[in-house]
Amino acid sequence: MKKNELISKLSLIGAMILVASTLVACDSGTNYATTTATADDYSYAQGKNAFYETATTGGYDLYDDVDYYPEEAEYYDEGGYSVGNMSTPITETQANASVAKNRKLIKTVDMTIETVSFDETIANLRNKINAIGGYIESEYSYNGSLYNNSSQSKYATITVRVPDTELDGFVNDVSGIGNVTQKTTSTRDVTLNYVDTESKKEMYKAEQESLLALLEKAETIEDITYLTQRLTEVRYNIESMESSLRVYDDLVDYATVNFTINEVKVLTPTVIVEKTPGEELKEGFATSIKDVLVDTRDFFIRLIINLPYIIRGLICLAIPVVIIFIIVLIIVKVCTKKSKPSKKTMDNVKAANEKLTTVAAKVEAEKKAPAQTEVKKEENK
């Protein structure tokens, strides 16, 4: 029976806390300037009054030994700062002034800087950061490369956190270490989120006090177990809210400045001056001559630097060419040798020709011999 009665009381308490939270959220969203100041008052003081009233409905007073007096509770504004007793009236002007004073703003600045002395600029930036109590949150730097391309210059991206009160002076001071080509400033107002989180934290604290009071009065194991579990959840929520508030405080108290620093040979003009056609022609021609001389110098420098690699490449290219040339000569020589007849063959051919000549002479002589014999016979007759 007592367990059901206890659960009913806790359900009623939770419902009233939920209603209070809804009212706070609605008031914060509709008219922040005049109603947020009463949100904390409702969440803290009136919430405790609700707990006090509902806790006495079971025939015994759960807060008879709790040192809490609603009529003496201080009034808190939306920033969590005490502004007096809750019974003290507050005007709309005072509320607006309190809101403006305690507004939670997260500021971020992005800057792009050119410099002809990269290392000196980085050193000056570090000195200025340390001088105002800031710190470098992240940094990436590239120191250039002559191996791949001599035109690759140094650059760095640095994220800096500086005190919010020193932001404007720091930005103006840093603008003198180089040529600022781009600057962007953004501000994010998280006052509503901060107040809402703070109000929820106060309500959870009030619930925690009620649970502790109930835990002191609990008699059964079931009641103690239930209250302990709920108390653990409430404490976890309180720690989560406090962690979120600490994150907000850090982002608000320390502004973020993102730097992109590039090393260049010539700074970009910050002020554009109109020139006559003659001046443009003269300046353009001089710039072209300068670029040609610089490119020629860089070419010979790269040529001399890479000369060992060039020689190695020529040697590697010459070796296969020589090998191919030798192979071709050998093939041509072999083919020529095969097509040319040997000396022995030539002698045999010559001897055969002589024999043929001799045989032909004999045959011719034999043909002429009978004819001469017949002629002689006729002459004798």
Short mmCIF file of C-alpha atoms in Angstrom, two decimals:
data_model
loop_
_atom_site.label_atom_id
_atom_site.label_comp_id
_atom_site.label_asym_id
_atom_site.label_seq_id
_atom_site.Cartn_x
_atom_site.Cartn_y
_atom_site.Cartn_z
CA MET A 1 0.00 0.00 0.00
CA LYS A 2 2.77 2.36 0.96
CA LYS A 3 4.60 1.50 -2.25
CA ASN A 4 1.59 2.44 -4.39
CA GLU A 5 1.15 5.62 -2.41
CA LEU A 6 4.83 6.49 -2.88
CA ILE A 7 4.69 5.81 -6.62
CA SER A 8 1.60 8.02 -6.90
CA LYS A 9 3.41 10.85 -5.14
CA LEU A 10 6.46 10.53 -7.39
CA SER A 11 4.25 10.47 -10.49
CA LEU A 12 2.54 13.66 -9.37
CA ILE A 13 5.89 15.30 -8.68
CA GLY A 14 7.21 14.30 -12.10
CA ALA A 15 4.09 15.63 -13.82
CA MET A 16 4.43 19.00 -12.11
CA ILE A 17 8.12 19.17 -13.05
CA LEU A 18 7.23 18.41 -16.69
CA VAL A 19 4.60 21.17 -16.68
CA ALA A 20 7.11 23.60 -15.20
CA SER A 21 9.68 22.67 -17.86
CA THR A 22 7.11 23.20 -20.64
CA LEU A 23 6.19 26.62 -19.29
CA VAL A 24 9.85 27.62 -19.10
CA ALA A 25 10.48 26.56 -22.70
CA CYS A 26 7.39 28.39 -23.96
CA ASP A 27 8.27 31.57 -22.07
CA SER A 28 11.88 31.48 -23.35
CA GLY A 29 10.78 31.13 -26.96
CA THR A 30 8.03 33.81 -27.04
CA ASN A 31 9.35 36.75 -25.06
CA TYR A 32 12.88 36.23 -23.86
CA ALA A 33 13.51 39.78 -22.72
CA THR A 34 10.66 39.92 -20.17
CA THR A 35 9.82 36.35 -19.24
CA THR A 36 13.07 34.38 -19.04
CA ALA A 37 13.94 36.05 -15.78
CA THR A 38 10.93 34.36 -14.13
CA ALA A 39 11.70 30.97 -15.66
CA ASP A 40 14.43 30.18 -13.19
CA ASP A 41 12.24 31.50 -10.38
CA TYR A 42 9.51 29.09 -11.38
CA SER A 43 11.83 26.16 -11.95
CA TYR A 44 13.62 26.53 -8.65
CA ALA A 45 11.34 28.15 -6.07
CA GLN A 46 7.88 27.27 -7.32
CA GLY A 47 9.02 23.77 -8.22
CA LYS A 48 10.13 23.26 -4.64
CA ASN A 49 6.81 24.63 -3.39
CA ALA A 50 5.06 22.04 -5.54
CA PHE A 51 7.22 19.31 -4.07
CA TYR A 52 6.54 20.61 -0.59
CA GLU A 53 2.78 20.68 -1.09
CA THR A 54 2.51 17.25 -2.71
CA ALA A 55 4.87 15.64 -0.24
CA THR A 56 2.51 16.39 2.66
CA THR A 57 -0.50 14.60 1.16
CA GLY A 58 0.31 11.25 2.67
CA GLY A 59 -0.46 12.03 6.28
CA TYR A 60 3.12 12.97 7.21
CA ASP A 61 5.34 15.92 6.37
CA LEU A 62 8.41 14.91 4.34
CA TYR A 63 9.99 18.36 4.69
CA ASP A 64 9.61 18.90 8.37
CA ASP A 65 13.38 18.54 8.77
CA VAL A 66 14.46 20.19 5.50
CA ASP A 67 15.97 23.66 5.88
CA TYR A 68 14.11 25.31 3.08
CA TYR A 69 11.84 28.38 3.20
CA PRO A 70 10.25 29.40 -0.14
CA GLU A 71 9.51 32.91 1.04
CA GLU A 72 13.24 33.52 1.55
CA ALA A 73 14.43 32.07 -1.76
CA GLU A 74 16.50 34.44 -3.85
CA TYR A 75 15.42 35.50 -7.29
CA TYR A 76 17.74 34.37 -10.10
CA ASP A 77 17.94 35.87 -13.54
CA GLU A 78 18.47 33.90 -16.75
CA GLY A 79 22.26 34.01 -16.36
CA GLY A 80 22.17 32.32 -12.95
CA TYR A 81 23.07 35.50 -11.03
CA SER A 82 21.21 36.53 -7.87
CA VAL A 83 19.23 39.75 -8.15
CA GLY A 84 17.57 39.77 -4.74
CA ASN A 85 14.61 38.25 -2.97
CA MET A 86 11.92 36.74 -5.17
CA SER A 87 9.34 39.05 -3.65
CA THR A 88 11.22 42.13 -4.93
CA PRO A 89 9.51 43.55 -8.05
CA ILE A 90 11.59 43.90 -11.19
CA THR A 91 10.89 46.30 -14.04
CA GLU A 92 11.10 45.54 -17.76
CA THR A 93 14.08 47.88 -18.13
CA GLN A 94 15.97 46.00 -15.44
CA ALA A 95 15.12 42.68 -17.08
CA ASN A 96 16.34 43.88 -20.49
CA ALA A 97 19.56 45.21 -18.96
CA SER A 98 20.12 41.90 -17.19
CA VAL A 99 19.55 39.98 -20.43
CA ALA A 100 21.98 42.17 -22.39
CA LYS A 101 24.60 41.89 -19.68
CA ASN A 102 24.43 38.11 -19.39
CA ARG A 103 23.88 37.25 -23.04
CA LYS A 104 25.85 34.19 -24.14
CA LEU A 105 27.61 34.86 -27.46
CA ILE A 106 30.02 32.51 -29.25
CA LYS A 107 32.33 34.54 -31.51
CA THR A 108 34.38 33.18 -34.41
CA VAL A 109 36.79 35.07 -36.68
CA ASP A 110 38.36 33.73 -39.92
CA MET A 111 41.40 35.55 -41.33
CA THR A 112 43.55 34.98 -44.44
CA ILE A 113 46.99 36.61 -44.30
CA GLU A 114 49.75 36.98 -46.92
CA THR A 115 53.38 37.43 -45.97
CA VAL A 116 56.80 37.50 -47.60
CA SER A 117 58.48 36.39 -44.35
CA PHE A 118 56.63 33.25 -43.32
CA ASP A 119 58.73 32.18 -40.32
CA GLU A 120 58.84 35.69 -38.88
CA THR A 121 55.07 36.07 -39.21
CA ILE A 122 54.42 32.77 -37.42
CA ALA A 123 56.77 33.78 -34.59
CA ASN A 124 55.03 37.17 -34.20
CA LEU A 125 51.63 35.48 -34.12
CA ARG A 126 52.73 33.10 -31.34
CA ASN A 127 54.05 36.01 -29.28
CA LYS A 128 50.78 37.93 -29.58
CA ILE A 129 48.76 34.84 -28.61
CA ASN A 130 50.83 34.28 -25.48
CA ALA A 131 50.69 37.97 -24.56
CA ILE A 132 46.89 37.92 -24.07
CA GLY A 133 46.65 34.51 -22.42
CA GLY A 134 45.39 32.62 -25.46
CA TYR A 135 46.47 29.26 -26.81
CA ILE A 136 46.76 27.35 -30.09
CA GLU A 137 44.06 24.69 -30.38
CA SER A 138 45.29 23.14 -33.64
CA GLU A 139 47.97 23.89 -36.23
CA TYR A 140 49.02 22.56 -39.63
CA SER A 141 51.99 24.00 -41.53
CA TYR A 142 53.68 23.18 -44.83
CA ASN A 143 57.25 24.38 -45.27
CA GLY A 144 57.38 24.17 -49.06
CA SER A 145 59.19 21.72 -51.34
CA LEU A 146 61.94 22.04 -53.93
CA TYR A 147 61.85 18.34 -54.81
CA ASN A 148 58.57 18.39 -56.70
CA ASN A 149 58.15 22.02 -57.69
CA SER A 150 60.12 25.08 -56.67
CA SER A 151 56.98 27.24 -56.87
CA GLN A 152 55.32 25.51 -53.92
CA SER A 153 55.41 28.03 -51.08
CA LYS A 154 54.93 27.73 -47.33
CA TYR A 155 51.51 28.01 -45.74
CA ALA A 156 49.84 27.26 -42.41
CA THR A 157 46.35 26.88 -40.94
CA ILE A 158 46.11 27.69 -37.23
CA THR A 159 43.10 27.67 -34.89
CA VAL A 160 43.55 29.96 -31.88
CA ARG A 161 41.44 30.43 -28.72
CA VAL A 162 41.66 33.86 -27.10
CA PRO A 163 39.74 35.47 -24.20
CA ASP A 164 36.52 37.05 -25.43
CA THR A 165 37.41 40.36 -23.79
CA GLU A 166 40.67 40.52 -25.78
CA LEU A 167 39.24 39.50 -29.17
CA ASP A 168 38.86 42.92 -30.82
CA GLY A 169 42.28 44.16 -29.73
CA PHE A 170 43.89 40.88 -30.75
CA VAL A 171 42.38 40.96 -34.25
CA ASN A 172 43.48 44.56 -34.79
CA ASP A 173 46.96 43.78 -33.50
CA VAL A 174 47.36 40.67 -35.65
CA SER A 175 46.31 42.57 -38.78
CA GLY A 176 49.71 44.28 -38.70
CA ILE A 177 51.85 41.12 -39.00
CA GLY A 178 50.95 40.60 -42.65
CA ASN A 179 48.66 41.55 -45.51
CA VAL A 180 45.06 40.62 -44.54
CA THR A 181 43.24 39.61 -47.72
CA GLN A 182 40.10 38.20 -46.10
CA LYS A 183 38.38 38.49 -42.72
CA THR A 184 35.05 37.04 -41.61
CA THR A 185 33.42 37.53 -38.20
CA SER A 186 30.44 35.50 -36.98
CA THR A 187 28.51 35.52 -33.70
CA ARG A 188 26.16 32.79 -32.46
CA ASP A 189 23.72 33.60 -29.66
CA VAL A 190 23.22 30.57 -27.37
CA THR A 191 21.52 32.45 -24.54
CA LEU A 192 18.21 30.60 -24.93
CA ASN A 193 19.92 27.21 -24.95
CA TYR A 194 22.03 28.19 -21.96
CA VAL A 195 19.05 29.41 -19.93
CA ASP A 196 16.98 26.36 -20.84
CA THR A 197 19.79 24.01 -19.81
CA GLU A 198 20.35 25.91 -16.58
CA SER A 199 16.63 25.83 -15.74
CA LYS A 200 16.47 22.08 -16.31
CA LYS A 201 19.49 21.63 -14.09
CA GLU A 202 17.82 23.57 -11.27
CA MET A 203 14.65 21.49 -11.60
CA TYR A 204 16.65 18.28 -11.46
CA LYS A 205 18.38 19.60 -8.34
CA ALA A 206 15.01 20.29 -6.76
CA GLU A 207 13.87 16.78 -7.62
CA GLN A 208 17.10 15.43 -6.17
CA GLU A 209 16.42 17.15 -2.85
CA SER A 210 12.88 15.76 -2.80
CA LEU A 211 14.14 12.26 -3.54
CA LEU A 212 16.71 12.54 -0.77
CA ALA A 213 14.00 13.61 1.66
CA LEU A 214 11.79 10.71 0.57
CA LEU A 215 14.72 8.34 0.86
CA GLU A 216 15.21 9.33 4.49
CA LYS A 217 11.55 8.49 5.18
CA ALA A 218 11.50 5.24 3.17
CA GLU A 219 11.03 2.06 5.18
CA THR A 220 10.81 -0.85 2.72
CA ILE A 221 13.52 -2.27 0.49
CA GLU A 222 11.35 -1.73 -2.59
CA ASP A 223 10.94 1.98 -1.83
CA ILE A 224 14.65 2.43 -1.14
CA THR A 225 15.60 0.60 -4.35
CA TYR A 226 13.20 2.62 -6.48
CA LEU A 227 14.25 5.94 -4.97
CA THR A 228 17.94 5.07 -5.34
CA GLN A 229 17.53 4.23 -9.03
CA ARG A 230 15.63 7.42 -9.69
CA LEU A 231 18.17 9.42 -7.71
CA THR A 232 20.96 7.96 -9.88
CA GLU A 233 19.14 9.03 -13.04
CA VAL A 234 18.59 12.53 -11.69
CA ARG A 235 22.24 12.92 -10.69
CA TYR A 236 23.32 11.73 -14.15
CA ASN A 237 21.06 14.35 -15.75
CA ILE A 238 22.46 17.05 -13.46
CA GLU A 239 26.03 16.13 -14.41
CA SER A 240 25.08 16.12 -18.10
CA MET A 241 23.53 19.58 -17.79
CA GLU A 242 26.56 20.89 -15.91
CA SER A 243 28.86 19.47 -18.60
CA SER A 244 26.84 21.22 -21.32
CA LEU A 245 27.00 24.48 -19.38
CA ARG A 246 30.77 24.16 -19.01
CA VAL A 247 31.10 23.67 -22.77
CA TYR A 248 28.98 26.77 -23.39
CA ASP A 249 31.04 28.75 -20.88
CA ASP A 250 34.28 27.72 -22.58
CA LEU A 251 33.01 28.68 -26.04
CA VAL A 252 31.66 31.99 -24.73
CA ASP A 253 34.66 32.95 -22.58
CA TYR A 254 37.21 32.06 -25.29
CA ALA A 255 36.57 33.18 -28.87
CA THR A 256 37.87 31.16 -31.82
CA VAL A 257 40.14 32.69 -34.47
CA ASN A 258 41.04 30.64 -37.58
CA PHE A 259 44.16 31.78 -39.46
CA THR A 260 45.26 30.85 -42.99
CA ILE A 261 48.77 32.21 -43.59
CA ASN A 262 50.32 32.02 -47.09
CA GLU A 263 53.86 32.90 -48.13
CA VAL A 264 53.96 34.90 -51.37
CA LYS A 265 56.62 36.68 -53.40
CA VAL A 266 54.54 39.81 -53.95
CA LEU A 267 51.79 41.03 -51.62
CA THR A 268 48.32 41.59 -53.06
CA PRO A 269 47.55 45.33 -53.22
CA THR A 270 44.96 46.24 -50.62
CA VAL A 271 44.09 49.52 -52.37
CA ILE A 272 43.46 49.50 -56.13
CA VAL A 273 44.70 52.69 -57.85
CA GLU A 274 43.49 53.57 -61.34
CA LYS A 275 46.35 53.84 -63.84
CA THR A 276 46.71 55.44 -67.24
CA PRO A 277 47.20 53.21 -70.31
CA GLY A 278 50.84 54.25 -70.48
CA GLU A 279 51.43 53.28 -66.87
CA GLU A 280 49.67 49.94 -67.36
CA LEU A 281 51.75 49.26 -70.50
CA LYS A 282 54.99 50.16 -68.75
CA GLU A 283 54.17 48.14 -65.64
CA GLY A 284 52.93 45.15 -67.67
CA PHE A 285 56.05 45.09 -69.87
CA ALA A 286 58.33 45.35 -66.84
CA THR A 287 56.41 42.53 -65.15
CA SER A 288 56.71 40.33 -68.25
CA ILE A 289 60.47 40.91 -68.47
CA LYS A 290 60.81 40.12 -64.79
CA ASP A 291 58.78 36.92 -65.16
CA VAL A 292 60.88 35.80 -68.15
CA LEU A 293 64.12 36.41 -66.25
CA VAL A 294 62.80 34.60 -63.20
CA ASP A 295 61.61 31.64 -65.30
CA THR A 296 64.96 31.47 -67.13
CA ARG A 297 66.86 31.56 -63.87
CA ASP A 298 64.62 28.87 -62.39
CA PHE A 299 65.08 26.72 -65.52
CA PHE A 300 68.87 26.73 -65.32
CA ILE A 301 68.78 26.22 -61.57
CA ARG A 302 66.52 23.20 -61.98
CA LEU A 303 68.69 21.99 -64.87
CA ILE A 304 71.86 22.10 -62.77
CA ILE A 305 70.12 20.59 -59.76
CA ASN A 306 68.71 17.73 -61.84
CA LEU A 307 71.84 17.23 -63.97
CA PRO A 308 72.82 13.95 -62.25
CA TYR A 309 69.34 12.58 -62.91
CA ILE A 310 69.56 13.69 -66.55
CA ILE A 311 72.95 11.97 -67.00
CA ARG A 312 71.62 8.83 -65.41
CA GLY A 313 68.62 8.89 -67.73
CA LEU A 314 70.82 9.33 -70.82
CA ILE A 315 73.02 6.43 -69.75
CA CYS A 316 70.02 4.21 -69.17
CA LEU A 317 68.71 5.19 -72.61
CA ALA A 318 72.08 4.71 -74.38
CA ILE A 319 72.68 1.18 -73.09
CA PRO A 320 69.72 -0.46 -74.88
CA VAL A 321 70.43 1.62 -78.02
CA VAL A 322 74.04 0.34 -78.18
CA ILE A 323 72.93 -3.23 -77.55
CA ILE A 324 70.36 -3.04 -80.35
CA PHE A 325 72.94 -1.53 -82.72
CA ILE A 326 75.43 -4.35 -82.04
CA ILE A 327 72.77 -7.00 -82.58
CA VAL A 328 71.80 -5.44 -85.92
CA LEU A 329 75.44 -5.41 -87.09
CA ILE A 330 75.84 -9.08 -86.21
CA ILE A 331 72.70 -10.03 -88.09
CA VAL A 332 73.76 -8.07 -91.19
CA LYS A 333 77.22 -9.64 -91.14
CA VAL A 334 75.82 -13.14 -90.84
CA CYS A 335 73.38 -12.61 -93.67
CA THR A 336 76.10 -11.15 -95.91
CA LYS A 337 78.42 -14.06 -95.18
CA LYS A 338 75.76 -16.60 -96.10
CA SER A 339 74.95 -14.97 -99.44
CA LYS A 340 78.65 -14.66 -100.58
CA PRO A 341 80.13 -17.96 -102.22
CA SER A 342 83.26 -19.47 -100.72
CA LYS A 343 86.69 -19.59 -102.46
CA LYS A 344 86.52 -23.35 -102.95
CA THR A 345 83.19 -23.02 -104.64
CA MET A 346 84.59 -20.36 -106.94
CA ASP A 347 87.57 -22.61 -107.87
CA ASN A 348 85.24 -25.50 -108.62
CA VAL A 349 83.10 -23.30 -110.79
CA LYS A 350 86.18 -22.02 -112.62
CA ALA A 351 87.53 -25.56 -113.20
CA ALA A 352 84.14 -26.69 -114.48
CA ASN A 353 84.04 -23.78 -116.88
CA GLU A 354 87.51 -24.65 -118.19
CA LYS A 355 86.47 -28.26 -118.75
CA LEU A 356 83.39 -27.18 -120.60
CA THR A 357 85.51 -24.92 -122.77
CA THR A 358 87.96 -27.76 -123.58
CA VAL A 359 85.18 -30.20 -124.40
CA ALA A 360 83.50 -27.67 -126.61
CA ALA A 361 86.78 -27.07 -128.45
CA LYS A 362 87.26 -30.78 -129.03
CA VAL A 363 83.73 -31.21 -130.33
CA GLU A 364 84.23 -28.32 -132.68
CA ALA A 365 87.50 -29.79 -133.87
CA GLU A 366 85.88 -33.15 -134.46
CA LYS A 367 83.16 -31.55 -136.50
CA LYS A 368 85.68 -29.79 -138.70
CA ALA A 369 87.91 -32.87 -139.26
CA PRO A 370 85.49 -34.92 -141.56
CA ALA A 371 84.81 -31.89 -143.68
CA GLN A 372 88.50 -31.30 -144.31
CA THR A 373 88.97 -35.00 -145.22
CA GLU A 374 86.23 -34.83 -147.86
CA VAL A 375 87.74 -31.70 -149.34
CA LYS A 376 91.10 -33.34 -149.65
CA LYS A 377 89.50 -36.37 -151.34
CA GLU A 378 87.83 -34.20 -153.90
CA GLU A 379 91.05 -32.37 -154.59
CA ASN A 380 92.88 -35.67 -155.16
CA LYS A 381 90.31 -36.75 -157.67
#
